[in-house]
Tab-separated table of C-alpha atoms and ligand atoms in Angstrom:
chain	number	residue	atom	x	y	z
D	636	MET	CA	8.388	22.434	10.067
D	637	ALA	CA	7.490	19.978	13.060
D	638	ASP	CA	3.914	19.371	11.940
D	639	GLU	CA	4.204	19.300	7.874
D	640	LYS	CA	2.704	16.315	7.035
D	641	ARG	CA	5.838	14.269	5.528
D	642	LYS	CA	5.865	12.664	2.233
D	643	ARG	CA	5.327	8.643	2.634
D	644	ILE	CA	8.129	6.297	0.374
D	645	LEU	CA	7.817	3.006	-0.784
D	646	SER	CA	10.618	1.122	-1.788
D	647	GLY	CA	11.462	-2.492	-2.059
D	648	ILE	CA	14.173	-5.569	-2.406
D	649	GLN	CA	14.058	-8.821	-3.858
D	650	PRO	CA	15.439	-11.595	-1.265
D	651	THR	CA	17.107	-13.547	-4.825
D	652	GLY	CA	20.673	-13.636	-3.802
D	653	THR	CA	22.649	-12.043	-1.323
D	654	PRO	CA	22.607	-8.170	-1.706
D	655	THR	CA	25.258	-6.796	-4.340
D	656	LEU	CA	27.274	-3.377	-3.766
D	657	GLY	CA	25.276	-2.441	-7.115
D	658	ASN	CA	21.514	-2.774	-4.874
D	659	TYR	CA	23.739	-0.754	-2.082
D	660	ILE	CA	24.695	1.595	-3.916
D	661	GLY	CA	21.726	2.429	-6.199
D	662	ALA	CA	19.544	1.240	-3.687
D	663	VAL	CA	19.149	0.201	0.116
D	664	ARG	CA	22.477	3.424	1.418
D	665	ASN	CA	20.033	5.715	0.014
D	666	TRP	CA	17.281	4.096	2.043
D	667	ALA	CA	18.682	4.940	5.021
D	668	LEU	CA	19.267	8.708	4.265
D	669	LEU	CA	15.650	9.092	2.766
D	670	GLN	CA	14.426	7.909	6.370
D	671	SER	CA	14.988	12.180	8.213
D	672	ASP	CA	13.025	13.450	5.039
D	673	TYR	CA	10.032	11.154	4.715
D	674	ASP	CA	7.985	8.649	5.734
D	675	CYS	CA	8.721	5.207	4.511
D	676	LEU	CA	7.830	2.518	3.918
D	677	TYR	CA	10.581	-0.624	2.969
D	678	MET	CA	9.339	-4.232	1.893
D	679	VAL	CA	11.244	-7.755	1.429
D	680	ALA	CA	9.416	-8.529	-2.157
D	681	ASP	CA	9.667	-12.468	-1.487
D	682	LEU	CA	6.470	-12.794	-3.483
D	683	HIS	CA	8.568	-11.120	-6.908
D	684	SER	CA	11.225	-13.177	-6.897
D	685	LEU	CA	8.104	-16.190	-6.940
D	686	THR	CA	8.634	-15.102	-10.904
D	687	VAL	CA	11.843	-16.678	-10.844
D	688	ARG	CA	11.917	-20.130	-9.372
D	689	GLN	CA	13.284	-20.306	-6.320
D	690	ASN	CA	14.850	-22.500	-4.192
D	691	PRO	CA	12.273	-22.793	-1.200
D	692	ALA	CA	14.388	-22.789	1.958
D	693	GLU	CA	17.044	-21.066	0.513
D	694	LEU	CA	14.380	-18.306	-0.220
D	695	ARG	CA	13.332	-18.599	3.847
D	696	ARG	CA	16.808	-17.852	4.617
D	697	ARG	CA	17.675	-15.198	2.464
D	698	THR	CA	14.428	-13.490	3.307
D	699	ARG	CA	15.014	-13.242	6.461
D	700	GLU	CA	19.226	-12.368	6.487
D	701	LEU	CA	17.803	-9.670	4.011
D	702	SER	CA	16.090	-7.915	6.471
D	703	ALA	CA	18.419	-8.093	9.191
D	704	LEU	CA	20.637	-6.655	6.758
D	705	LEU	CA	18.568	-3.787	5.870
D	706	LEU	CA	18.455	-3.277	9.656
D	707	ALA	CA	22.128	-3.441	9.525
D	708	VAL	CA	22.455	-0.543	6.878
D	709	GLY	CA	20.246	1.266	9.499
D	710	ILE	CA	16.941	1.367	8.534
D	711	ASP	CA	14.786	2.386	11.877
D	712	PRO	CA	11.900	-0.383	11.882
D	713	LYS	CA	10.642	2.094	15.052
D	714	GLU	CA	10.319	5.324	13.287
D	715	HIS	CA	9.531	3.497	9.769
D	716	VAL	CA	7.787	0.162	8.673
D	717	LEU	CA	9.984	-2.425	7.464
D	718	PHE	CA	8.454	-5.633	6.304
D	719	VAL	CA	8.066	-9.205	4.355
D	720	GLN	CA	5.676	-8.855	1.031
D	721	SER	CA	3.827	-12.017	1.988
D	722	HIS	CA	2.917	-10.698	5.021
D	723	VAL	CA	0.640	-8.396	4.627
D	724	PRO	CA	-1.655	-10.312	1.938
D	725	ALA	CA	-3.493	-6.904	0.860
D	726	HIS	CA	-1.633	-6.637	-1.782
D	727	THR	CA	-2.356	-9.905	-3.441
D	728	GLN	CA	-5.650	-8.258	-3.006
D	729	LEU	CA	-5.681	-5.157	-4.613
D	730	SER	CA	-3.364	-7.009	-7.413
D	731	TRP	CA	-6.276	-8.976	-8.892
D	732	VAL	CA	-8.852	-5.449	-8.560
D	733	LEU	CA	-5.798	-3.354	-10.788
D	734	ALA	CA	-5.062	-6.701	-12.919
D	735	CYS	CA	-7.987	-6.388	-14.231
D	736	ASN	CA	-8.189	-2.293	-15.006
D	737	THR	CA	-4.601	-3.555	-17.041
D	738	GLN	CA	-4.505	-4.028	-20.334
D	739	PHE	CA	-2.787	-6.845	-22.142
D	740	GLY	CA	-1.370	-4.737	-24.641
D	741	GLU	CA	0.547	-2.638	-21.886
D	742	LEU	CA	1.900	-5.146	-19.928
D	743	SER	CA	3.235	-6.693	-22.886
D	744	ARG	CA	5.248	-3.190	-23.401
D	745	MET	CA	7.007	-3.975	-20.806
D	746	THR	CA	10.742	-4.335	-21.732
D	747	GLN	CA	11.832	-6.709	-17.998
D	748	PHE	CA	9.103	-9.718	-19.301
D	749	LYS	CA	11.114	-9.561	-23.010
D	750	ASP	CA	14.652	-9.524	-21.483
D	751	LYS	CA	13.581	-12.271	-17.858
D	752	SER	CA	11.329	-14.448	-20.535
D	753	ALA	CA	14.421	-14.429	-23.021
D	754	LYS	CA	16.757	-15.513	-19.498
D	755	HIS	CA	14.768	-17.901	-18.546
D	756	PRO	CA	12.915	-19.466	-21.886
D	757	ASP	CA	12.153	-22.573	-19.845
D	758	ASN	CA	9.616	-21.063	-17.283
D	759	VAL	CA	8.218	-17.798	-18.965
D	760	ASN	CA	4.842	-17.814	-16.392
D	761	GLY	CA	2.414	-15.118	-15.965
D	762	GLY	CA	3.351	-14.393	-12.753
D	763	LEU	CA	6.764	-12.962	-15.097
D	764	PHE	CA	3.429	-11.145	-17.216
D	765	THR	CA	1.675	-9.751	-14.324
D	766	TYR	CA	4.745	-8.121	-12.262
D	767	PRO	CA	3.875	-5.003	-12.668
D	768	VAL	CA	-0.097	-4.895	-11.684
D	769	LEU	CA	1.898	-6.288	-8.444
D	770	MET	CA	4.011	-4.049	-8.510
D	771	ALA	CA	1.409	-1.382	-8.821
D	772	ALA	CA	-0.122	-2.369	-6.305
D	773	ASP	CA	2.512	-2.501	-3.693
D	774	ILE	CA	3.263	1.477	-4.248
D	775	LEU	CA	-0.396	2.425	-4.668
D	776	ILE	CA	-1.559	0.731	-1.462
D	777	TYR	CA	0.114	3.221	0.554
D	778	ASN	CA	-0.356	5.824	-1.619
D	779	ALA	CA	3.001	6.281	-1.367
D	780	ASP	CA	3.898	10.103	-2.730
D	781	LEU	CA	7.266	8.754	-4.154
D	782	VAL	CA	9.451	5.381	-5.405
D	783	PRO	CA	12.749	4.959	-5.347
D	784	VAL	CA	13.563	3.435	-8.458
D	785	GLY	CA	17.110	2.842	-10.742
D	786	GLN	CA	16.857	3.298	-14.388
D	787	ASP	CA	16.128	0.230	-14.534
D	788	GLN	CA	12.146	0.259	-13.117
D	789	THR	CA	11.083	3.134	-15.134
D	790	GLN	CA	8.870	1.873	-17.466
D	791	HIS	CA	7.232	-0.331	-14.494
D	792	LEU	CA	6.207	3.401	-12.397
D	793	GLU	CA	4.847	4.913	-15.603
D	794	ILE	CA	2.607	1.553	-15.490
D	795	ALA	CA	1.389	1.893	-11.558
D	796	ARG	CA	0.492	5.810	-12.507
D	797	ASP	CA	-1.385	5.001	-15.650
D	798	ILE	CA	-3.129	2.368	-14.023
D	799	ALA	CA	-4.216	4.366	-10.609
D	800	GLY	CA	-5.124	7.432	-13.342
D	801	ARG	CA	-7.131	5.255	-15.017
D	802	PHE	CA	-8.844	3.925	-11.697
D	803	ASN	CA	-9.337	6.889	-10.042
D	804	ASN	CA	-10.917	7.888	-13.867
D	805	ILE	CA	-13.283	5.082	-13.557
D	806	TYR	CA	-14.370	5.361	-10.090
D	807	GLY	CA	-13.018	8.519	-8.862
D	808	ASP	CA	-10.401	9.627	-6.538
D	809	THR	CA	-8.884	6.337	-4.894
D	810	PHE	CA	-5.454	6.733	-5.186
D	811	THR	CA	-2.345	8.935	-5.242
D	812	LEU	CA	-0.492	8.904	-8.355
D	813	PRO	CA	3.446	7.951	-7.171
D	814	GLU	CA	6.258	10.664	-8.451
D	815	GLY	CA	9.632	8.548	-9.220
D	816	TYR	CA	12.759	9.264	-7.094
D	817	VAL	CA	16.139	9.038	-8.538
D	818	PRO	CA	18.488	10.295	-5.110
D	819	ALA	CA	21.692	12.226	-6.295
D	820	SER	CA	23.820	9.312	-5.017
D	821	GLY	CA	22.033	6.696	-6.724
D	822	ALA	CA	24.405	5.230	-8.910
D	823	LYS	CA	23.582	2.540	-11.249
D	824	ILE	CA	26.827	-0.088	-10.978
D	825	MET	CA	27.614	-2.598	-13.805
D	826	SER	CA	29.119	-5.500	-13.676
D	827	LEU	CA	33.039	-5.916	-12.672
D	828	ALA	CA	33.608	-8.958	-15.458
D	829	GLU	CA	31.221	-7.273	-18.171
D	830	PRO	CA	30.983	-3.769	-17.475
D	831	ALA	CA	28.135	-3.152	-20.416
D	832	LYS	CA	25.425	-4.973	-18.115
D	833	LYS	CA	24.522	-3.890	-14.673
D	834	MET	CA	25.491	-5.562	-11.373
D	835	SER	CA	22.540	-8.220	-10.394
D	836	LYS	CA	22.908	-10.809	-7.413
D	837	SER	CA	21.851	-13.902	-9.261
D	838	ASP	CA	24.648	-12.901	-11.844
D	839	THR	CA	26.225	-16.233	-12.096
D	840	ASN	CA	29.442	-15.182	-12.629
D	841	VAL	CA	31.022	-14.252	-8.980
D	842	ASN	CA	33.370	-12.120	-10.594
D	843	SER	CA	31.212	-9.861	-11.738
D	844	PHE	CA	29.960	-8.847	-8.574
D	845	ILE	CA	30.441	-7.498	-4.930
D	846	LEU	CA	28.491	-8.523	-2.493
D	847	MET	CA	27.725	-6.682	0.374
D	848	THR	CA	29.304	-9.614	2.773
D	849	ASP	CA	31.537	-9.704	0.893
D	850	ASP	CA	35.653	-9.494	3.169
D	851	LYS	CA	37.611	-7.177	2.731
D	852	ASP	CA	40.151	-9.758	0.307
D	853	THR	CA	37.058	-11.015	-1.674
D	854	ILE	CA	37.185	-7.111	-2.418
D	855	ILE	CA	40.612	-6.922	-3.302
D	856	ARG	CA	40.574	-9.724	-5.781
D	857	LYS	CA	37.152	-8.617	-7.418
D	858	CYS	CA	38.515	-5.722	-8.504
D	859	LYS	CA	41.846	-6.229	-9.693
D	860	ARG	CA	40.048	-8.922	-11.325
D	861	ALA	CA	37.357	-5.944	-12.804
D	862	VAL	CA	37.376	-6.012	-16.392
D	863	THR	CA	39.042	-2.329	-17.819
D	864	ASP	CA	40.777	-1.231	-20.850
D	865	SER	CA	44.526	-1.772	-21.910
D	866	ASP	CA	44.547	2.473	-22.522
D	867	GLY	CA	45.910	2.463	-18.960
D	868	CYS	CA	44.551	6.090	-17.888
D	869	VAL	CA	42.451	6.767	-15.305
D	870	ARG	CA	38.745	8.574	-16.783
D	871	PHE	CA	35.484	9.023	-16.571
D	872	ASP	CA	34.311	7.542	-20.545
D	873	ARG	CA	30.934	5.706	-19.817
D	874	GLU	CA	30.845	4.654	-23.710
D	875	GLN	CA	34.997	4.399	-24.261
D	876	LYS	CA	35.798	2.548	-20.710
D	877	PRO	CA	32.762	1.784	-19.249
D	878	GLY	CA	35.095	-0.633	-16.798
D	879	VAL	CA	37.372	2.588	-15.756
D	880	SER	CA	34.244	5.010	-15.386
D	881	ASN	CA	32.162	1.929	-13.506
D	882	LEU	CA	35.187	1.916	-10.660
D	883	MET	CA	35.605	5.441	-10.084
D	884	THR	CA	31.517	5.549	-9.852
D	885	ILE	CA	32.088	3.629	-7.287
D	886	TYR	CA	35.197	5.171	-5.698
D	887	GLY	CA	33.470	8.424	-6.189
D	888	THR	CA	29.971	7.373	-3.969
D	889	PHE	CA	32.004	6.669	-0.637
D	890	THR	CA	34.699	9.640	-1.400
D	891	GLY	CA	32.595	12.050	-2.064
D	892	LYS	CA	34.924	13.049	-5.037
D	893	SER	CA	34.084	14.495	-9.114
D	894	MET	CA	34.596	12.250	-11.598
D	895	ASP	CA	37.842	14.719	-12.140
D	896	GLU	CA	39.711	14.499	-9.350
D	897	ILE	CA	39.627	11.112	-9.352
D	898	ALA	CA	40.547	11.633	-12.828
D	899	ALA	CA	44.004	14.244	-11.178
D	900	GLU	CA	44.231	11.763	-7.937
D	901	PHE	CA	45.526	8.776	-10.293
D	902	GLU	CA	47.298	10.320	-13.385
D	903	GLY	CA	50.068	9.267	-13.939
D	904	LYS	CA	49.744	5.867	-11.910
D	905	GLY	CA	48.490	2.440	-13.150
D	906	TYR	CA	45.321	0.802	-13.898
D	907	GLY	CA	46.813	-1.679	-10.115
D	908	ASP	CA	47.222	1.105	-7.748
D	909	PHE	CA	43.695	2.798	-9.516
D	910	LYS	CA	41.827	-0.942	-8.255
D	911	LEU	CA	43.540	-1.221	-4.826
D	912	ALA	CA	42.093	2.491	-3.772
D	913	VAL	CA	38.291	1.081	-5.268
D	914	ALA	CA	38.879	-2.133	-2.962
D	915	GLU	CA	39.822	-0.158	-0.272
D	916	VAL	CA	37.538	2.817	0.544
D	917	THR	CA	34.740	-0.309	-0.942
D	918	ALA	CA	35.831	-2.524	2.257
D	919	ASP	CA	36.185	0.481	4.484
D	920	ALA	CA	32.184	1.086	3.974
D	921	LEU	CA	30.727	-2.617	3.781
D	922	THR	CA	32.783	-3.639	6.772
D	923	PRO	CA	30.907	-1.585	10.130
D	924	VAL	CA	27.171	-3.073	7.886
D	925	GLN	CA	28.839	-6.115	7.869
D	926	ALA	CA	29.576	-6.187	11.332
D	927	GLU	CA	25.831	-5.127	12.652
D	928	TYR	CA	24.952	-7.541	10.276
D	929	GLY	CA	26.104	-10.501	11.733
D	930	ARG	CA	25.121	-8.564	15.394
D	931	ILE	CA	21.599	-8.689	14.060
D	932	LEU	CA	21.374	-11.728	12.757
D	933	ALA	CA	22.475	-13.904	15.383
D	934	ASP	CA	19.075	-12.238	16.744
D	935	LYS	CA	16.613	-14.016	15.472
D	936	THR	CA	13.824	-13.844	17.343
D	937	TYR	CA	14.389	-9.670	17.098
D	938	VAL	CA	14.514	-9.410	13.192
D	939	ASP	CA	11.402	-11.558	13.661
D	940	ALA	CA	9.503	-8.980	16.148
D	941	VAL	CA	10.478	-6.461	13.589
D	942	LEU	CA	9.142	-8.116	10.933
D	943	LYS	CA	6.092	-8.510	13.201
D	944	SER	CA	5.457	-5.704	13.909
D	945	GLY	CA	6.446	-3.931	10.321
D	946	ALA	CA	3.176	-6.345	8.775
D	947	GLU	CA	1.394	-4.791	10.943
D	948	ARG	CA	1.256	-2.004	11.099
D	949	ALA	CA	1.582	-2.146	7.057
D	950	ALA	CA	-1.311	-4.173	6.452
D	951	HIS	CA	-3.421	-1.439	9.081
D	952	LEU	CA	-2.434	0.749	6.205
D	953	ALA	CA	-3.124	-1.942	3.365
D	954	ASP	CA	-6.205	-3.318	4.600
D	955	ARG	CA	-7.904	0.473	4.447
D	956	THR	CA	-7.092	0.779	0.982
D	957	VAL	CA	-8.058	-2.702	-0.133
D	958	SER	CA	-12.048	-2.288	1.642
D	959	LYS	CA	-11.572	1.061	-0.341
D	960	VAL	CA	-10.978	0.462	-3.490
D	961	TYR	CA	-13.285	-3.329	-2.502
D	962	ARG	CA	-16.626	-0.567	-1.763
D	963	LYS	CA	-15.970	1.452	-4.949
D	964	VAL	CA	-15.972	-1.378	-7.835
D	965	GLY	CA	-18.944	-3.271	-5.812
D	966	LEU	CA	-17.693	-6.084	-4.193
D	967	LEU	CA	-20.294	-6.428	-1.216
D	968	GLN	CA	-19.022	-6.049	2.021
D	969	LEU	CA	-20.377	-7.269	5.649
D	970	ASP	CA	-19.996	-5.394	8.431
D	971	LYS	CA	-17.737	-6.380	11.187
M	675	AQP	N1	23.425	-2.306	-10.703
M	675	AQP	C1	22.878	-1.963	-10.176
M	675	AQP	N2	23.266	-0.324	-9.614
M	675	AQP	C2	21.989	0.376	-8.971
M	675	AQP	N3	21.307	-0.057	-8.618
M	675	AQP	C3	20.774	-1.981	-8.224
M	675	AQP	N4	19.834	-1.835	-8.376
M	675	AQP	C4	19.928	-3.099	-8.502
M	675	AQP	N5	21.374	-3.071	-9.240
M	675	AQP	C5	21.200	-2.248	-9.132
M	675	AQP	C6	18.762	-1.104	-7.511
M	675	AQP	O1	18.515	-1.973	-5.946
M	675	AQP	C7	16.766	-2.470	-6.030
M	675	AQP	C8	16.625	-3.613	-5.402
M	675	AQP	O2	16.460	-3.963	-6.305
M	675	AQP	P1	16.026	-6.030	-6.927
M	675	AQP	O3	15.954	-6.918	-5.623
M	675	AQP	O4	14.552	-5.548	-6.183
M	675	AQP	O5	16.455	-6.452	-8.522
M	675	AQP	P2	16.896	-6.633	-9.401
M	675	AQP	O6	16.533	-4.691	-9.457
M	675	AQP	O7	16.703	-6.971	-10.026
M	675	AQP	O8	18.422	-6.132	-8.999
M	675	AQP	P3	19.200	-7.206	-8.858
M	675	AQP	O9	20.300	-7.267	-8.465
M	675	AQP	O10	19.913	-7.606	-10.490
M	675	AQP	O11	18.541	-8.955	-8.737
M	675	AQP	P4	18.218	-10.104	-9.808
M	675	AQP	O12	19.814	-10.097	-10.127
M	675	AQP	O13	17.289	-10.812	-8.664
M	675	AQP	O14	17.688	-9.614	-10.897
M	675	AQP	C9	16.490	-1.530	-6.501
M	675	AQP	O15	16.024	-0.337	-6.297
M	675	AQP	C10	17.109	-1.667	-8.150
M	675	AQP	O16	16.972	-0.225	-8.865
């Protein structure tokens, strides 16, 4: 229905490195598809990336590059909102109020905090601990109905719902309770080198991931090196054959074929043929995005104009929520 209010979606990605095939299949490819059915706000989550020490010059460069890449994937900045998190100060304003309504115990239970503090024992900072509060602010500030999340993020969405519910109980109806949204095609892509681990852009092993900007030769080389097993049969079994199953998931995403169809296609063929086929469909999917990315990134003025307009539109919505929240908790506001 043309006049029916569309549901609102909020999602973000950190500029912690060049996005991988995991980020593409699990997140940004779906972001582009969701635009036809929802009102979308997509955010480059630069504040979140500060929980791990970043090189300042690289962070700035990556933030612009990631924005260009999102445009290249097909995010439409006229119909929807693309912005950088730190360009909308209201996120951190709301985050403080929400932090004062979040318990130490709840934050202590977050598995990502435990994982990341184990990974960076020399920098277990307060931001890492309160990260879920800022994420709750990101979502609640726009009254997002749906949040596309990977399986790794469901605990954070749960705490956002808990914080919203608690705030609404104390101060009256303020926030929409967000629902998680796992797109049908949003598979979790695993590391090519250690298929028990998810593929991550900040992994130190370059053979563990395919970057969205990798050229065809690199993709072929990385797929050929992907860890499989010695049984030589293309069959889906995440437990016993995690490497092969991961490659089948990638192949299935780009060809639309089911796991059974893929198994039949490669019956009696070696892993060499299968890996080459995976590499080819991956390169075919990424090549047009890369061409568009190069074109868009060359026009820095355009990218920055998109981000400026996105920040203004996002701030317009976010500032209203902060005003409302400040009023509800009793912060004195002067007439404008
Ligand atoms: N391997 C993956 N498979 C499917 N989806 C994935 N996502 C990340 N890795 C995979 C999804 O991508 C979105 C953006 O993620 P992010 O950049 O905010 O942080 P992340 O989840 O921590 O991604 P990385 O690549 O692993 O970053 P680093 O290495 O910096 O920690 C999210 O929707 C996520 O689910």
